[in-house]
Amino acid sequence: MFTGIVETIGTVSVLEKQDDSTSGGGGTSLTITDCAAILSDAKLGDSISINGTCLTITALLPPHPPPPHTSFKVGISPETLRRTSLHALTPSSALNLERAVSASTRMGGHFVQGHVDTVATIVRVEQDGNARTFRLRARRGEAARVMPYVVEKGYVCLDGASLTVTRVEDGERWGEGDEDGEGWWEVMLIAYTQERVVMGGKGVGDEVNVEVDMVGKYVEKSVRGYLEGMERGGGGVLERLVGRMVEEKVKGMGLGR
């Protein structure tokens, strides 16, 4: 679990497509440097958010005690490469990093799992005084899975950073959207944030990992279960809801028994 408050920006120092070492696991691996500040209490097996993707530390470098360590390695599965923007990383790429929450962590952002829901593309960047507004569109064909959970003034996690949605156009499925009918949303980065997250250096055409607010998913599931339960109880859901409202109104007017 993470908060979406980026602790530091690391740098990809080594990217191996086929890492057959124990720490590489026989697949793709990343070695990340410029992050000693968050490695003082790190241990092998710890979870860490890398551009919003929860990955496991498989090696701490240099490997021999005593600390401090200055770099670490993670392995990346084929599924993660398909579902995130990590497939586009190259040596020298910058990465948002955040350690998993602890009992003493202040919840400055929102609850983030590090499970990427989709990859969005930046389709517009506009300067607004000293702030910058980014417009994003979900990967083609995946808007229906994420747009219901993107709400104005709500949270969204972009490359691991907790940001506030400033505007939403849901698309033709839910309203009026862009020419593709799949909608878009916008976030604004103040000057301070631009210097402390990787998105501040991105532009039109760049990809961003997206995780929507998981609270919305739980609320939707609970409401759906409630409505389905009413449906199984007999009668249409709408009919039962209207009937209950009318009954309560009648009682409030003193006309009921």
PDB file of C-alpha atoms in Angstrom:
ATOM      1  CA  MET A   1       0.000   0.000   0.000  1.00  0.00           C
ATOM      2  CA  PHE A   2       1.222   3.493  -0.882  1.00  0.00           C
ATOM      3  CA  THR A   3       0.037   7.092  -0.527  1.00  0.00           C
ATOM      4  CA  GLY A   4       0.879   8.586  -3.922  1.00  0.00           C
ATOM      5  CA  ILE A   5       3.327  11.056  -2.364  1.00  0.00           C
ATOM      6  CA  VAL A   6       6.537  10.601  -4.361  1.00  0.00           C
ATOM      7  CA  GLU A   7       9.589  10.419  -2.092  1.00  0.00           C
ATOM      8  CA  THR A   8      12.323  10.822  -4.664  1.00  0.00           C
ATOM      9  CA  ILE A   9      13.056  10.528  -8.377  1.00  0.00           C
ATOM     10  CA  GLY A  10      15.413   7.695  -9.290  1.00  0.00           C
ATOM     11  CA  THR A  11      17.205   6.901 -12.534  1.00  0.00           C
ATOM     12  CA  VAL A  12      17.385   3.685 -14.548  1.00  0.00           C
ATOM     13  CA  SER A  13      21.088   2.799 -14.609  1.00  0.00           C
ATOM     14  CA  VAL A  14      20.802  -0.689 -16.090  1.00  0.00           C
ATOM     15  CA  LEU A  15      17.997  -2.328 -18.079  1.00  0.00           C
ATOM     16  CA  GLU A  16      18.419  -6.002 -18.912  1.00  0.00           C
ATOM     17  CA  LYS A  17      15.893  -7.674 -21.206  1.00  0.00           C
ATOM     18  CA  GLN A  18      17.171 -11.109 -20.211  1.00  0.00           C
ATOM     19  CA  ASP A  19      18.646 -11.187 -16.734  1.00  0.00           C
ATOM     20  CA  ASP A  20      19.465 -14.780 -15.776  1.00  0.00           C
ATOM     21  CA  SER A  21      20.909 -13.892 -12.411  1.00  0.00           C
ATOM     22  CA  THR A  22      19.101 -14.868  -9.214  1.00  0.00           C
ATOM     23  CA  SER A  23      17.937 -11.293  -8.682  1.00  0.00           C
ATOM     24  CA  GLY A  24      16.868 -10.996 -12.321  1.00  0.00           C
ATOM     25  CA  GLY A  25      14.783 -14.161 -12.246  1.00  0.00           C
ATOM     26  CA  GLY A  26      15.394 -15.022 -15.881  1.00  0.00           C
ATOM     27  CA  GLY A  27      13.449 -12.078 -17.250  1.00  0.00           C
ATOM     28  CA  THR A  28      13.569  -8.298 -17.553  1.00  0.00           C
ATOM     29  CA  SER A  29      15.213  -6.384 -14.705  1.00  0.00           C
ATOM     30  CA  LEU A  30      15.861  -2.767 -13.805  1.00  0.00           C
ATOM     31  CA  THR A  31      18.650  -1.383 -11.676  1.00  0.00           C
ATOM     32  CA  ILE A  32      17.713   2.011 -10.245  1.00  0.00           C
ATOM     33  CA  THR A  33      20.130   4.545  -8.795  1.00  0.00           C
ATOM     34  CA  ASP A  34      20.040   8.129  -7.401  1.00  0.00           C
ATOM     35  CA  CYS A  35      17.791   6.893  -4.600  1.00  0.00           C
ATOM     36  CA  ALA A  36      19.983   6.361  -1.525  1.00  0.00           C
ATOM     37  CA  ALA A  37      17.626   8.557   0.513  1.00  0.00           C
ATOM     38  CA  ILE A  38      14.927   5.877   0.518  1.00  0.00           C
ATOM     39  CA  LEU A  39      17.180   2.826   0.912  1.00  0.00           C
ATOM     40  CA  SER A  40      18.387   3.357   4.479  1.00  0.00           C
ATOM     41  CA  ASP A  41      15.760   0.955   5.848  1.00  0.00           C
ATOM     42  CA  ALA A  42      15.200  -1.121   2.691  1.00  0.00           C
ATOM     43  CA  LYS A  43      15.319  -4.909   2.767  1.00  0.00           C
ATOM     44  CA  LEU A  44      15.209  -7.613   0.134  1.00  0.00           C
ATOM     45  CA  GLY A  45      11.604  -8.473  -0.636  1.00  0.00           C
ATOM     46  CA  ASP A  46      10.264  -5.012   0.206  1.00  0.00           C
ATOM     47  CA  SER A  47       7.556  -3.551  -2.008  1.00  0.00           C
ATOM     48  CA  ILE A  48       8.320  -0.286  -3.737  1.00  0.00           C
ATOM     49  CA  SER A  49       6.270   1.860  -6.103  1.00  0.00           C
ATOM     50  CA  ILE A  50       8.056   2.553  -9.382  1.00  0.00           C
ATOM     51  CA  ASN A  51       6.076   4.964 -11.547  1.00  0.00           C
ATOM     52  CA  GLY A  52       2.961   3.717  -9.780  1.00  0.00           C
ATOM     53  CA  THR A  53       3.736   0.014 -10.241  1.00  0.00           C
ATOM     54  CA  CYS A  54       4.225  -2.111  -7.129  1.00  0.00           C
ATOM     55  CA  LEU A  55       7.419  -4.140  -7.584  1.00  0.00           C
ATOM     56  CA  THR A  56       9.681  -6.171  -5.298  1.00  0.00           C
ATOM     57  CA  ILE A  57      13.272  -5.311  -4.398  1.00  0.00           C
ATOM     58  CA  THR A  58      15.388  -8.294  -5.463  1.00  0.00           C
ATOM     59  CA  ALA A  59      18.846  -6.833  -4.815  1.00  0.00           C
ATOM     60  CA  LEU A  60      20.385  -3.945  -2.883  1.00  0.00           C
ATOM     61  CA  LEU A  61      23.608  -2.446  -4.209  1.00  0.00           C
ATOM     62  CA  PRO A  62      26.360  -2.428  -3.274  1.00  0.00           C
ATOM     63  CA  PRO A  63      25.459  -5.862  -1.898  1.00  0.00           C
ATOM     64  CA  HIS A  64      27.909  -6.043   0.980  1.00  0.00           C
ATOM     65  CA  PRO A  65      27.370  -4.385   4.359  1.00  0.00           C
ATOM     66  CA  PRO A  66      27.527  -1.945   5.813  1.00  0.00           C
ATOM     67  CA  PRO A  67      24.799   0.278   4.286  1.00  0.00           C
ATOM     68  CA  PRO A  68      23.971   2.754   2.963  1.00  0.00           C
ATOM     69  CA  HIS A  69      22.920   1.186  -0.283  1.00  0.00           C
ATOM     70  CA  THR A  70      22.822   3.505  -3.292  1.00  0.00           C
ATOM     71  CA  SER A  71      20.915   1.395  -5.850  1.00  0.00           C
ATOM     72  CA  PHE A  72      18.457  -1.469  -6.043  1.00  0.00           C
ATOM     73  CA  LYS A  73      17.173  -3.972  -8.574  1.00  0.00           C
ATOM     74  CA  VAL A  74      13.664  -5.201  -9.425  1.00  0.00           C
ATOM     75  CA  GLY A  75      12.406  -7.866 -11.800  1.00  0.00           C
ATOM     76  CA  ILE A  76       9.533  -7.109 -14.163  1.00  0.00           C
ATOM     77  CA  SER A  77       7.150  -9.805 -15.371  1.00  0.00           C
ATOM     78  CA  PRO A  78       5.829  -9.969 -18.959  1.00  0.00           C
ATOM     79  CA  GLU A  79       2.330  -9.159 -17.640  1.00  0.00           C
ATOM     80  CA  THR A  80       3.620  -5.984 -15.979  1.00  0.00           C
ATOM     81  CA  LEU A  81       5.384  -4.931 -19.172  1.00  0.00           C
ATOM     82  CA  ARG A  82       2.133  -5.401 -21.124  1.00  0.00           C
ATOM     83  CA  ARG A  83      -0.081  -3.578 -18.636  1.00  0.00           C
ATOM     84  CA  THR A  84       2.138  -0.595 -17.780  1.00  0.00           C
ATOM     85  CA  SER A  85       4.349   1.992 -19.416  1.00  0.00           C
ATOM     86  CA  LEU A  86       7.481   0.372 -17.966  1.00  0.00           C
ATOM     87  CA  HIS A  87       8.044  -1.341 -21.323  1.00  0.00           C
ATOM     88  CA  ALA A  88       9.111   2.040 -22.726  1.00  0.00           C
ATOM     89  CA  LEU A  89      11.869   2.680 -20.167  1.00  0.00           C
ATOM     90  CA  THR A  90      15.468   3.115 -21.277  1.00  0.00           C
ATOM     91  CA  PRO A  91      18.737   3.635 -19.397  1.00  0.00           C
ATOM     92  CA  SER A  92      18.649   7.172 -17.891  1.00  0.00           C
ATOM     93  CA  SER A  93      14.831   7.204 -17.659  1.00  0.00           C
ATOM     94  CA  ALA A  94      13.566   9.026 -14.561  1.00  0.00           C
ATOM     95  CA  LEU A  95      11.239   7.192 -12.169  1.00  0.00           C
ATOM     96  CA  ASN A  96       8.923   8.214  -9.335  1.00  0.00           C
ATOM     97  CA  LEU A  97       9.752   6.169  -6.228  1.00  0.00           C
ATOM     98  CA  GLU A  98       7.818   5.606  -3.012  1.00  0.00           C
ATOM     99  CA  ARG A  99       8.311   3.065  -0.238  1.00  0.00           C
ATOM    100  CA  ALA A 100       5.333   1.119   1.092  1.00  0.00           C
ATOM    101  CA  VAL A 101       3.461   2.808   3.949  1.00  0.00           C
ATOM    102  CA  SER A 102       4.391   2.128   7.552  1.00  0.00           C
ATOM    103  CA  ALA A 103       2.489   2.623  10.804  1.00  0.00           C
ATOM    104  CA  SER A 104       3.972   6.109  11.087  1.00  0.00           C
ATOM    105  CA  THR A 105       3.293   7.242   7.507  1.00  0.00           C
ATOM    106  CA  ARG A 106       1.188  10.375   7.136  1.00  0.00           C
ATOM    107  CA  MET A 107      -1.600   9.902   4.576  1.00  0.00           C
ATOM    108  CA  GLY A 108      -0.859  12.974   2.506  1.00  0.00           C
ATOM    109  CA  GLY A 109      -2.289  11.554  -0.725  1.00  0.00           C
ATOM    110  CA  HIS A 110      -4.787   8.688  -0.979  1.00  0.00           C
ATOM    111  CA  PHE A 111      -4.816   4.893  -0.759  1.00  0.00           C
ATOM    112  CA  VAL A 112      -2.768   3.538  -3.674  1.00  0.00           C
ATOM    113  CA  GLN A 113      -2.191  -0.157  -4.359  1.00  0.00           C
ATOM    114  CA  GLY A 114       0.377   0.064  -7.121  1.00  0.00           C
ATOM    115  CA  HIS A 115      -1.887  -1.941  -9.441  1.00  0.00           C
ATOM    116  CA  VAL A 116      -2.037  -0.083 -12.757  1.00  0.00           C
ATOM    117  CA  ASP A 117      -5.530   0.017 -14.305  1.00  0.00           C
ATOM    118  CA  THR A 118      -4.538   1.405 -17.695  1.00  0.00           C
ATOM    119  CA  VAL A 119      -1.937   3.437 -19.513  1.00  0.00           C
ATOM    120  CA  ALA A 120      -2.994   6.925 -20.588  1.00  0.00           C
ATOM    121  CA  THR A 121      -1.491   9.192 -23.216  1.00  0.00           C
ATOM    122  CA  ILE A 122      -0.953  12.897 -22.673  1.00  0.00           C
ATOM    123  CA  VAL A 123      -2.923  14.610 -25.452  1.00  0.00           C
ATOM    124  CA  ARG A 124      -2.571  18.246 -24.393  1.00  0.00           C
ATOM    125  CA  VAL A 125      -0.365  20.353 -22.104  1.00  0.00           C
ATOM    126  CA  GLU A 126      -1.265  23.966 -21.358  1.00  0.00           C
ATOM    127  CA  GLN A 127       0.560  26.524 -19.254  1.00  0.00           C
ATOM    128  CA  ASP A 128      -1.649  28.278 -16.670  1.00  0.00           C
ATOM    129  CA  GLY A 129       0.478  30.875 -14.952  1.00  0.00           C
ATOM    130  CA  ASN A 130       3.156  28.904 -13.114  1.00  0.00           C
ATOM    131  CA  ALA A 131       1.057  25.729 -13.257  1.00  0.00           C
ATOM    132  CA  ARG A 132       0.642  23.226 -16.090  1.00  0.00           C
ATOM    133  CA  THR A 133      -2.577  21.448 -17.065  1.00  0.00           C
ATOM    134  CA  PHE A 134      -2.298  17.966 -18.570  1.00  0.00           C
ATOM    135  CA  ARG A 135      -5.108  16.332 -20.546  1.00  0.00           C
ATOM    136  CA  LEU A 136      -5.012  12.529 -20.657  1.00  0.00           C
ATOM    137  CA  ARG A 137      -6.854   9.824 -22.546  1.00  0.00           C
ATOM    138  CA  ALA A 138      -6.937   6.158 -21.549  1.00  0.00           C
ATOM    139  CA  ARG A 139      -5.485   3.499 -23.802  1.00  0.00           C
ATOM    140  CA  ARG A 140      -7.870   2.822 -26.704  1.00  0.00           C
ATOM    141  CA  GLY A 141     -10.582   0.363 -25.763  1.00  0.00           C
ATOM    142  CA  GLU A 142      -9.938   0.661 -22.010  1.00  0.00           C
ATOM    143  CA  ALA A 143     -11.817   3.875 -21.222  1.00  0.00           C
ATOM    144  CA  ALA A 144     -14.962   1.986 -20.208  1.00  0.00           C
ATOM    145  CA  ARG A 145     -12.992   0.264 -17.429  1.00  0.00           C
ATOM    146  CA  VAL A 146     -11.588   3.428 -15.877  1.00  0.00           C
ATOM    147  CA  MET A 147     -13.635   6.510 -16.796  1.00  0.00           C
ATOM    148  CA  PRO A 148     -16.533   5.712 -14.402  1.00  0.00           C
ATOM    149  CA  TYR A 149     -14.049   6.085 -11.521  1.00  0.00           C
ATOM    150  CA  VAL A 150     -12.482   9.352 -12.704  1.00  0.00           C
ATOM    151  CA  VAL A 151     -14.507  12.179 -11.169  1.00  0.00           C
ATOM    152  CA  GLU A 152     -13.930  15.906 -10.966  1.00  0.00           C
ATOM    153  CA  LYS A 153     -12.116  16.873  -7.738  1.00  0.00           C
ATOM    154  CA  GLY A 154     -11.495  13.184  -7.063  1.00  0.00           C
ATOM    155  CA  TYR A 155      -8.161  11.383  -6.814  1.00  0.00           C
ATOM    156  CA  VAL A 156      -6.242   9.681  -9.578  1.00  0.00           C
ATOM    157  CA  CYS A 157      -2.761   8.176  -9.356  1.00  0.00           C
ATOM    158  CA  LEU A 158      -0.534   9.039 -12.324  1.00  0.00           C
ATOM    159  CA  ASP A 159       2.900   7.419 -12.489  1.00  0.00           C
ATOM    160  CA  GLY A 160       2.581   6.860  -8.744  1.00  0.00           C
ATOM    161  CA  ALA A 161       1.709  10.472  -7.886  1.00  0.00           C
ATOM    162  CA  SER A 162      -1.596  11.267  -6.170  1.00  0.00           C
ATOM    163  CA  LEU A 163      -3.211  14.093  -8.140  1.00  0.00           C
ATOM    164  CA  THR A 164      -6.576  15.852  -8.180  1.00  0.00           C
ATOM    165  CA  VAL A 165      -8.779  15.646 -11.268  1.00  0.00           C
ATOM    166  CA  THR A 166      -9.716  19.165 -12.400  1.00  0.00           C
ATOM    167  CA  ARG A 167     -11.971  18.354 -15.359  1.00  0.00           C
ATOM    168  CA  VAL A 168     -13.614  15.289 -16.922  1.00  0.00           C
ATOM    169  CA  GLU A 169     -15.315  14.623 -20.247  1.00  0.00           C
ATOM    170  CA  ASP A 170     -16.669  11.093 -20.033  1.00  0.00           C
ATOM    171  CA  GLY A 171     -17.244  10.335 -23.713  1.00  0.00           C
ATOM    172  CA  GLU A 172     -20.318   9.211 -25.624  1.00  0.00           C
ATOM    173  CA  ARG A 173     -20.872   6.199 -23.362  1.00  0.00           C
ATOM    174  CA  TRP A 174     -21.599   8.536 -20.444  1.00  0.00           C
ATOM    175  CA  GLY A 175     -21.890  12.002 -22.031  1.00  0.00           C
ATOM    176  CA  GLU A 176     -20.192  14.262 -24.538  1.00  0.00           C
ATOM    177  CA  GLY A 177     -16.495  13.524 -25.002  1.00  0.00           C
ATOM    178  CA  ASP A 178     -13.805  13.784 -27.623  1.00  0.00           C
ATOM    179  CA  GLU A 179     -13.980  12.803 -31.267  1.00  0.00           C
ATOM    180  CA  ASP A 180     -13.223   9.181 -30.406  1.00  0.00           C
ATOM    181  CA  GLY A 181     -16.093   9.059 -27.939  1.00  0.00           C
ATOM    182  CA  GLU A 182     -13.870   7.665 -25.178  1.00  0.00           C
ATOM    183  CA  GLY A 183     -13.441  10.786 -23.078  1.00  0.00           C
ATOM    184  CA  TRP A 184     -10.521  12.411 -21.277  1.00  0.00           C
ATOM    185  CA  TRP A 185      -9.612  14.062 -18.006  1.00  0.00           C
ATOM    186  CA  GLU A 186      -7.277  16.798 -16.818  1.00  0.00           C
ATOM    187  CA  VAL A 187      -4.984  17.359 -13.850  1.00  0.00           C
ATOM    188  CA  MET A 188      -2.974  20.429 -12.898  1.00  0.00           C
ATOM    189  CA  LEU A 189       0.583  20.412 -11.567  1.00  0.00           C
ATOM    190  CA  ILE A 190       1.712  23.368  -9.490  1.00  0.00           C
ATOM    191  CA  ALA A 191       5.302  24.561  -9.871  1.00  0.00           C
ATOM    192  CA  TYR A 192       6.460  22.659  -6.762  1.00  0.00           C
ATOM    193  CA  THR A 193       5.025  19.364  -8.008  1.00  0.00           C
ATOM    194  CA  GLN A 194       6.433  19.815 -11.523  1.00  0.00           C
ATOM    195  CA  GLU A 195       9.937  19.652 -10.051  1.00  0.00           C
ATOM    196  CA  ARG A 196       9.265  16.565  -7.931  1.00  0.00           C
ATOM    197  CA  VAL A 197       7.435  14.095 -10.186  1.00  0.00           C
ATOM    198  CA  VAL A 198       8.408  12.723 -13.585  1.00  0.00           C
ATOM    199  CA  MET A 199       5.174  13.878 -15.205  1.00  0.00           C
ATOM    200  CA  GLY A 200       6.404  17.465 -14.915  1.00  0.00           C
ATOM    201  CA  GLY A 201       8.923  16.700 -17.651  1.00  0.00           C
ATOM    202  CA  LYS A 202       6.537  14.844 -19.946  1.00  0.00           C
ATOM    203  CA  GLY A 203       4.754  16.188 -23.003  1.00  0.00           C
ATOM    204  CA  VAL A 204       2.154  15.368 -25.633  1.00  0.00           C
ATOM    205  CA  GLY A 205       2.370  11.745 -26.752  1.00  0.00           C
ATOM    206  CA  ASP A 206       4.073  10.466 -23.599  1.00  0.00           C
ATOM    207  CA  GLU A 207       2.509   7.616 -21.630  1.00  0.00           C
ATOM    208  CA  VAL A 208       1.473   7.626 -17.985  1.00  0.00           C
ATOM    209  CA  ASN A 209       0.523   4.755 -15.669  1.00  0.00           C
ATOM    210  CA  VAL A 210      -2.972   5.214 -14.256  1.00  0.00           C
ATOM    211  CA  GLU A 211      -4.547   3.781 -11.108  1.00  0.00           C
ATOM    212  CA  VAL A 212      -8.040   5.013 -10.293  1.00  0.00           C
ATOM    213  CA  ASP A 213      -9.250   5.496  -6.721  1.00  0.00           C
ATOM    214  CA  MET A 214      -9.947   2.030  -5.326  1.00  0.00           C
ATOM    215  CA  VAL A 215     -12.571   3.408  -2.920  1.00  0.00           C
ATOM    216  CA  GLY A 216     -14.844   4.031  -5.907  1.00  0.00           C
ATOM    217  CA  LYS A 217     -14.498   0.387  -6.948  1.00  0.00           C
ATOM    218  CA  TYR A 218     -15.529  -0.870  -3.512  1.00  0.00           C
ATOM    219  CA  VAL A 219     -18.496   1.513  -3.366  1.00  0.00           C
ATOM    220  CA  GLU A 220     -19.664   0.388  -6.805  1.00  0.00           C
ATOM    221  CA  LYS A 221     -19.419  -3.288  -5.841  1.00  0.00           C
ATOM    222  CA  SER A 222     -21.333  -2.729  -2.601  1.00  0.00           C
ATOM    223  CA  VAL A 223     -24.107  -0.789  -4.321  1.00  0.00           C
ATOM    224  CA  ARG A 224     -24.349  -3.364  -7.107  1.00  0.00           C
ATOM    225  CA  GLY A 225     -24.634  -6.159  -4.552  1.00  0.00           C
ATOM    226  CA  TYR A 226     -27.358  -4.273  -2.700  1.00  0.00           C
ATOM    227  CA  LEU A 227     -29.357  -3.641  -5.863  1.00  0.00           C
ATOM    228  CA  GLU A 228     -28.961  -7.228  -7.047  1.00  0.00           C
ATOM    229  CA  GLY A 229     -30.189  -8.393  -3.661  1.00  0.00           C
ATOM    230  CA  MET A 230     -33.287  -6.243  -4.006  1.00  0.00           C
ATOM    231  CA  GLU A 231     -33.841  -7.635  -7.486  1.00  0.00           C
ATOM    232  CA  ARG A 232     -33.717 -11.210  -6.193  1.00  0.00           C
ATOM    233  CA  GLY A 233     -36.228 -10.243  -3.517  1.00  0.00           C
ATOM    234  CA  GLY A 234     -38.889  -9.798  -6.181  1.00  0.00           C
ATOM    235  CA  GLY A 235     -39.966  -6.893  -8.367  1.00  0.00           C
ATOM    236  CA  GLY A 236     -37.854  -4.435 -10.288  1.00  0.00           C
ATOM    237  CA  VAL A 237     -35.275  -2.423  -8.415  1.00  0.00           C
ATOM    238  CA  LEU A 238     -36.653   0.904  -9.601  1.00  0.00           C
ATOM    239  CA  GLU A 239     -40.208  -0.134  -8.727  1.00  0.00           C
ATOM    240  CA  ARG A 240     -39.180  -1.133  -5.204  1.00  0.00           C
ATOM    241  CA  LEU A 241     -37.195   2.050  -4.645  1.00  0.00           C
ATOM    242  CA  VAL A 242     -40.044   4.261  -5.821  1.00  0.00           C
ATOM    243  CA  GLY A 243     -42.505   2.283  -3.724  1.00  0.00           C
ATOM    244  CA  ARG A 244     -40.394   2.749  -0.618  1.00  0.00           C
ATOM    245  CA  MET A 245     -40.024   6.490  -1.246  1.00  0.00           C
ATOM    246  CA  VAL A 246     -43.785   6.916  -1.716  1.00  0.00           C
ATOM    247  CA  GLU A 247     -44.490   4.934   1.447  1.00  0.00           C
ATOM    248  CA  GLU A 248     -42.113   7.079   3.506  1.00  0.00           C
ATOM    249  CA  LYS A 249     -43.598  10.256   2.038  1.00  0.00           C
ATOM    250  CA  VAL A 250     -47.119   9.182   2.877  1.00  0.00           C
ATOM    251  CA  LYS A 251     -46.098   8.383   6.447  1.00  0.00           C
ATOM    252  CA  GLY A 252     -44.392  11.762   6.737  1.00  0.00           C
ATOM    253  CA  MET A 253     -47.646  13.459   5.743  1.00  0.00           C
ATOM    254  CA  GLY A 254     -49.473  11.602   8.449  1.00  0.00           C
ATOM    255  CA  LEU A 255     -51.578   9.669   5.974  1.00  0.00           C
ATOM    256  CA  GLY A 256     -50.204   6.229   6.760  1.00  0.00           C
ATOM    257  CA  ARG A 257     -51.367   3.932   9.483  1.00  0.00           C
TER     258      ARG A 257
END
